[in-house]
Amino acid sequence: MAGPDRISPYVGLLPTPPVPDDLPRITFVNDNAKLVFYKRYVRKGVDGKPIETPEQTFWRVAYHVAKAEAEFGASEEDVIQRARDFYMLLAERLFFPNSPTWTGAGTALGQLAACFVLKIKDDLGKDPEGIFSTLRNAALIQQTGGGN
């Protein structure tokens, strides 16, 4: 894998610690699963080529999801242990998160949600908080990677 010089400066990736050496390698059920995984979830450089391995992708997701525990007082050691546990769930295919978690984990925005509920006031566009405001909010959600 190539270094950070191949990453677009517009992506805004957060630092992720290296994958612990004792974690298992990722295996795929078949070649199609591997192809889909690389196409959809593995980070790519400005040239469109992968810049992370499947193990790095799984670790990135596991670590940045676990990192939320720090907001509730968890130490970095606790975060790493939680990330290890989550990685194992992923590696053993016991749990897979939604697509926005795979694509948004480790980004500055950190958009991990797929579903959103937006209120809509059907007023034919007369009220500034009406239907067009909802349309704008839906577009902003899509722009940030939500709603996938």
PDB file of C-alpha atoms in Angstrom:
ATOM      1  CA  MET A   1       0.000   0.000   0.000  1.00  0.00           C
ATOM      2  CA  ALA A   2       1.125   3.504  -0.711  1.00  0.00           C
ATOM      3  CA  GLY A   3       1.580   6.278   1.779  1.00  0.00           C
ATOM      4  CA  PRO A   4      -0.445   9.393   2.552  1.00  0.00           C
ATOM      5  CA  ASP A   5       0.944  11.196  -0.506  1.00  0.00           C
ATOM      6  CA  ARG A   6      -1.528   9.217  -2.628  1.00  0.00           C
ATOM      7  CA  ILE A   7      -4.521  10.385  -0.576  1.00  0.00           C
ATOM      8  CA  SER A   8      -6.610  13.265  -1.844  1.00  0.00           C
ATOM      9  CA  PRO A   9      -6.122  16.334   0.370  1.00  0.00           C
ATOM     10  CA  TYR A  10      -9.897  16.866   0.272  1.00  0.00           C
ATOM     11  CA  VAL A  11     -10.773  13.624   2.022  1.00  0.00           C
ATOM     12  CA  GLY A  12      -9.979  14.748   5.584  1.00  0.00           C
ATOM     13  CA  LEU A  13      -8.995  11.411   7.113  1.00  0.00           C
ATOM     14  CA  LEU A  14      -8.435  11.062  10.846  1.00  0.00           C
ATOM     15  CA  PRO A  15      -5.362   9.216  12.131  1.00  0.00           C
ATOM     16  CA  THR A  16      -5.835   5.512  12.761  1.00  0.00           C
ATOM     17  CA  PRO A  17      -3.312   3.485  14.755  1.00  0.00           C
ATOM     18  CA  PRO A  18      -1.627   0.586  12.948  1.00  0.00           C
ATOM     19  CA  VAL A  19      -3.464  -2.740  12.852  1.00  0.00           C
ATOM     20  CA  PRO A  20      -2.250  -4.881  15.779  1.00  0.00           C
ATOM     21  CA  ASP A  21      -0.082  -7.710  14.455  1.00  0.00           C
ATOM     22  CA  ASP A  22      -1.957 -10.424  16.332  1.00  0.00           C
ATOM     23  CA  LEU A  23      -5.337  -9.748  14.701  1.00  0.00           C
ATOM     24  CA  PRO A  24      -6.396 -12.252  12.028  1.00  0.00           C
ATOM     25  CA  ARG A  25      -6.190 -11.592   8.320  1.00  0.00           C
ATOM     26  CA  ILE A  26      -9.468 -10.978   6.524  1.00  0.00           C
ATOM     27  CA  THR A  27     -10.810 -13.706   4.276  1.00  0.00           C
ATOM     28  CA  PHE A  28     -13.652 -13.390   1.811  1.00  0.00           C
ATOM     29  CA  VAL A  29     -16.414 -15.903   1.083  1.00  0.00           C
ATOM     30  CA  ASN A  30     -15.691 -15.691  -2.646  1.00  0.00           C
ATOM     31  CA  ASP A  31     -14.071 -13.514  -5.300  1.00  0.00           C
ATOM     32  CA  ASN A  32     -17.256 -11.500  -5.847  1.00  0.00           C
ATOM     33  CA  ALA A  33     -17.421 -10.552  -2.155  1.00  0.00           C
ATOM     34  CA  LYS A  34     -13.793  -9.418  -2.337  1.00  0.00           C
ATOM     35  CA  LEU A  35     -14.449  -7.378  -5.487  1.00  0.00           C
ATOM     36  CA  VAL A  36     -17.488  -5.651  -3.954  1.00  0.00           C
ATOM     37  CA  PHE A  37     -15.583  -4.927  -0.733  1.00  0.00           C
ATOM     38  CA  TYR A  38     -12.665  -3.338  -2.593  1.00  0.00           C
ATOM     39  CA  LYS A  39     -14.981  -1.360  -4.860  1.00  0.00           C
ATOM     40  CA  ARG A  40     -17.188   0.041  -2.101  1.00  0.00           C
ATOM     41  CA  TYR A  41     -15.255   0.271   1.152  1.00  0.00           C
ATOM     42  CA  VAL A  42     -11.464   0.199   0.812  1.00  0.00           C
ATOM     43  CA  ARG A  43      -9.957   3.706   0.770  1.00  0.00           C
ATOM     44  CA  LYS A  44      -8.517   4.708  -2.570  1.00  0.00           C
ATOM     45  CA  GLY A  45      -5.851   7.220  -3.530  1.00  0.00           C
ATOM     46  CA  VAL A  46      -6.171  10.050  -6.023  1.00  0.00           C
ATOM     47  CA  ASP A  47      -5.314   7.534  -8.746  1.00  0.00           C
ATOM     48  CA  GLY A  48      -8.240   5.303  -7.735  1.00  0.00           C
ATOM     49  CA  LYS A  49      -6.006   2.500  -6.469  1.00  0.00           C
ATOM     50  CA  PRO A  50      -6.402   1.021  -2.958  1.00  0.00           C
ATOM     51  CA  ILE A  51      -4.381   2.686  -0.225  1.00  0.00           C
ATOM     52  CA  GLU A  52      -5.414   0.290   2.523  1.00  0.00           C
ATOM     53  CA  THR A  53      -5.660  -3.461   2.897  1.00  0.00           C
ATOM     54  CA  PRO A  54      -8.861  -5.202   3.998  1.00  0.00           C
ATOM     55  CA  GLU A  55      -7.294  -5.535   7.455  1.00  0.00           C
ATOM     56  CA  GLN A  56      -6.631  -1.788   7.559  1.00  0.00           C
ATOM     57  CA  THR A  57     -10.202  -1.120   6.440  1.00  0.00           C
ATOM     58  CA  PHE A  58     -11.658  -3.370   9.156  1.00  0.00           C
ATOM     59  CA  TRP A  59      -9.340  -1.815  11.752  1.00  0.00           C
ATOM     60  CA  ARG A  60     -10.192   1.735  10.654  1.00  0.00           C
ATOM     61  CA  VAL A  61     -13.893   1.035  11.107  1.00  0.00           C
ATOM     62  CA  ALA A  62     -13.411  -0.853  14.386  1.00  0.00           C
ATOM     63  CA  TYR A  63     -11.125   1.803  15.857  1.00  0.00           C
ATOM     64  CA  HIS A  64     -13.176   4.852  14.930  1.00  0.00           C
ATOM     65  CA  VAL A  65     -16.436   3.293  16.092  1.00  0.00           C
ATOM     66  CA  ALA A  66     -14.742   2.322  19.381  1.00  0.00           C
ATOM     67  CA  LYS A  67     -13.217   5.816  19.660  1.00  0.00           C
ATOM     68  CA  ALA A  68     -16.676   7.145  20.523  1.00  0.00           C
ATOM     69  CA  GLU A  69     -16.210   5.492  23.937  1.00  0.00           C
ATOM     70  CA  ALA A  70     -13.602   8.153  24.752  1.00  0.00           C
ATOM     71  CA  GLU A  71     -16.439  10.694  24.848  1.00  0.00           C
ATOM     72  CA  PHE A  72     -17.771   8.746  27.847  1.00  0.00           C
ATOM     73  CA  GLY A  73     -14.495   8.501  29.751  1.00  0.00           C
ATOM     74  CA  ALA A  74     -12.840   5.451  28.185  1.00  0.00           C
ATOM     75  CA  SER A  75      -9.052   5.503  28.128  1.00  0.00           C
ATOM     76  CA  GLU A  76      -7.109   4.943  24.891  1.00  0.00           C
ATOM     77  CA  GLU A  77      -6.303   1.452  26.193  1.00  0.00           C
ATOM     78  CA  ASP A  78     -10.037   0.774  26.631  1.00  0.00           C
ATOM     79  CA  VAL A  79     -10.732   2.144  23.149  1.00  0.00           C
ATOM     80  CA  ILE A  80      -8.101  -0.164  21.630  1.00  0.00           C
ATOM     81  CA  GLN A  81      -9.560  -3.176  23.442  1.00  0.00           C
ATOM     82  CA  ARG A  82     -13.073  -2.286  22.274  1.00  0.00           C
ATOM     83  CA  ALA A  83     -11.725  -1.851  18.733  1.00  0.00           C
ATOM     84  CA  ARG A  84     -10.064  -5.272  18.938  1.00  0.00           C
ATOM     85  CA  ASP A  85     -13.365  -6.828  20.025  1.00  0.00           C
ATOM     86  CA  PHE A  86     -15.235  -5.094  17.221  1.00  0.00           C
ATOM     87  CA  TYR A  87     -12.579  -6.117  14.683  1.00  0.00           C
ATOM     88  CA  MET A  88     -13.067  -9.750  15.716  1.00  0.00           C
ATOM     89  CA  LEU A  89     -16.832  -9.480  15.190  1.00  0.00           C
ATOM     90  CA  LEU A  90     -16.140  -8.156  11.702  1.00  0.00           C
ATOM     91  CA  ALA A  91     -13.379 -10.659  10.899  1.00  0.00           C
ATOM     92  CA  GLU A  92     -15.558 -13.578  11.995  1.00  0.00           C
ATOM     93  CA  ARG A  93     -18.458 -12.130   9.969  1.00  0.00           C
ATOM     94  CA  LEU A  94     -20.711 -12.050  13.029  1.00  0.00           C
ATOM     95  CA  PHE A  95     -21.647  -8.422  12.426  1.00  0.00           C
ATOM     96  CA  PHE A  96     -21.233  -5.931   9.597  1.00  0.00           C
ATOM     97  CA  PRO A  97     -22.296  -2.290   9.939  1.00  0.00           C
ATOM     98  CA  ASN A  98     -24.143  -0.304   7.303  1.00  0.00           C
ATOM     99  CA  SER A  99     -22.370   1.213   4.291  1.00  0.00           C
ATOM    100  CA  PRO A 100     -22.000   4.740   5.736  1.00  0.00           C
ATOM    101  CA  THR A 101     -20.081   3.281   8.682  1.00  0.00           C
ATOM    102  CA  TRP A 102     -17.613   1.582   6.314  1.00  0.00           C
ATOM    103  CA  THR A 103     -17.180   4.752   4.263  1.00  0.00           C
ATOM    104  CA  GLY A 104     -17.496   7.402   6.992  1.00  0.00           C
ATOM    105  CA  ALA A 105     -15.447   5.891   9.835  1.00  0.00           C
ATOM    106  CA  GLY A 106     -12.153   7.707  10.119  1.00  0.00           C
ATOM    107  CA  THR A 107     -13.242  10.814   8.245  1.00  0.00           C
ATOM    108  CA  ALA A 108     -13.401  14.280   9.768  1.00  0.00           C
ATOM    109  CA  LEU A 109     -17.189  14.387   9.420  1.00  0.00           C
ATOM    110  CA  GLY A 110     -17.707  10.814  10.610  1.00  0.00           C
ATOM    111  CA  GLN A 111     -21.108  10.374   8.969  1.00  0.00           C
ATOM    112  CA  LEU A 112     -22.131   6.853  10.030  1.00  0.00           C
ATOM    113  CA  ALA A 113     -25.904   6.985   9.649  1.00  0.00           C
ATOM    114  CA  ALA A 114     -27.858   5.585   6.725  1.00  0.00           C
ATOM    115  CA  CYS A 115     -31.394   6.519   7.684  1.00  0.00           C
ATOM    116  CA  PHE A 116     -32.764   9.925   8.567  1.00  0.00           C
ATOM    117  CA  VAL A 117     -36.232  11.145   9.414  1.00  0.00           C
ATOM    118  CA  LEU A 118     -37.028  14.611   8.113  1.00  0.00           C
ATOM    119  CA  LYS A 119     -40.225  16.454   8.857  1.00  0.00           C
ATOM    120  CA  ILE A 120     -41.942  17.887   5.848  1.00  0.00           C
ATOM    121  CA  LYS A 121     -44.529  20.609   5.802  1.00  0.00           C
ATOM    122  CA  ASP A 122     -46.549  20.435   2.591  1.00  0.00           C
ATOM    123  CA  ASP A 123     -47.140  24.124   1.936  1.00  0.00           C
ATOM    124  CA  LEU A 124     -46.344  24.368  -1.795  1.00  0.00           C
ATOM    125  CA  GLY A 125     -43.147  26.280  -1.033  1.00  0.00           C
ATOM    126  CA  LYS A 126     -44.731  29.268   0.732  1.00  0.00           C
ATOM    127  CA  ASP A 127     -43.131  28.716   4.147  1.00  0.00           C
ATOM    128  CA  PRO A 128     -39.308  29.022   4.409  1.00  0.00           C
ATOM    129  CA  GLU A 129     -39.347  25.976   6.709  1.00  0.00           C
ATOM    130  CA  GLY A 130     -41.518  23.985   4.302  1.00  0.00           C
ATOM    131  CA  ILE A 131     -40.987  21.415   1.598  1.00  0.00           C
ATOM    132  CA  PHE A 132     -37.973  23.094  -0.024  1.00  0.00           C
ATOM    133  CA  SER A 133     -36.193  23.354   3.324  1.00  0.00           C
ATOM    134  CA  THR A 134     -36.667  19.599   3.714  1.00  0.00           C
ATOM    135  CA  LEU A 135     -35.350  19.066   0.188  1.00  0.00           C
ATOM    136  CA  ARG A 136     -32.247  21.099   1.062  1.00  0.00           C
ATOM    137  CA  ASN A 137     -31.691  19.094   4.245  1.00  0.00           C
ATOM    138  CA  ALA A 138     -32.020  15.830   2.310  1.00  0.00           C
ATOM    139  CA  ALA A 139     -29.445  17.043  -0.217  1.00  0.00           C
ATOM    140  CA  LEU A 140     -27.026  18.006   2.585  1.00  0.00           C
ATOM    141  CA  ILE A 141     -27.416  14.566   4.151  1.00  0.00           C
ATOM    142  CA  GLN A 142     -26.581  12.940   0.814  1.00  0.00           C
ATOM    143  CA  GLN A 143     -23.615  15.285   0.353  1.00  0.00           C
ATOM    144  CA  THR A 144     -22.122  14.164   3.668  1.00  0.00           C
ATOM    145  CA  GLY A 145     -22.495  10.461   2.866  1.00  0.00           C
ATOM    146  CA  GLY A 146     -25.703   9.776   4.748  1.00  0.00           C
ATOM    147  CA  GLY A 147     -28.679   8.011   3.290  1.00  0.00           C
ATOM    148  CA  ASN A 148     -26.607   5.424   1.419  1.00  0.00           C
TER     149      ASN A 148
END
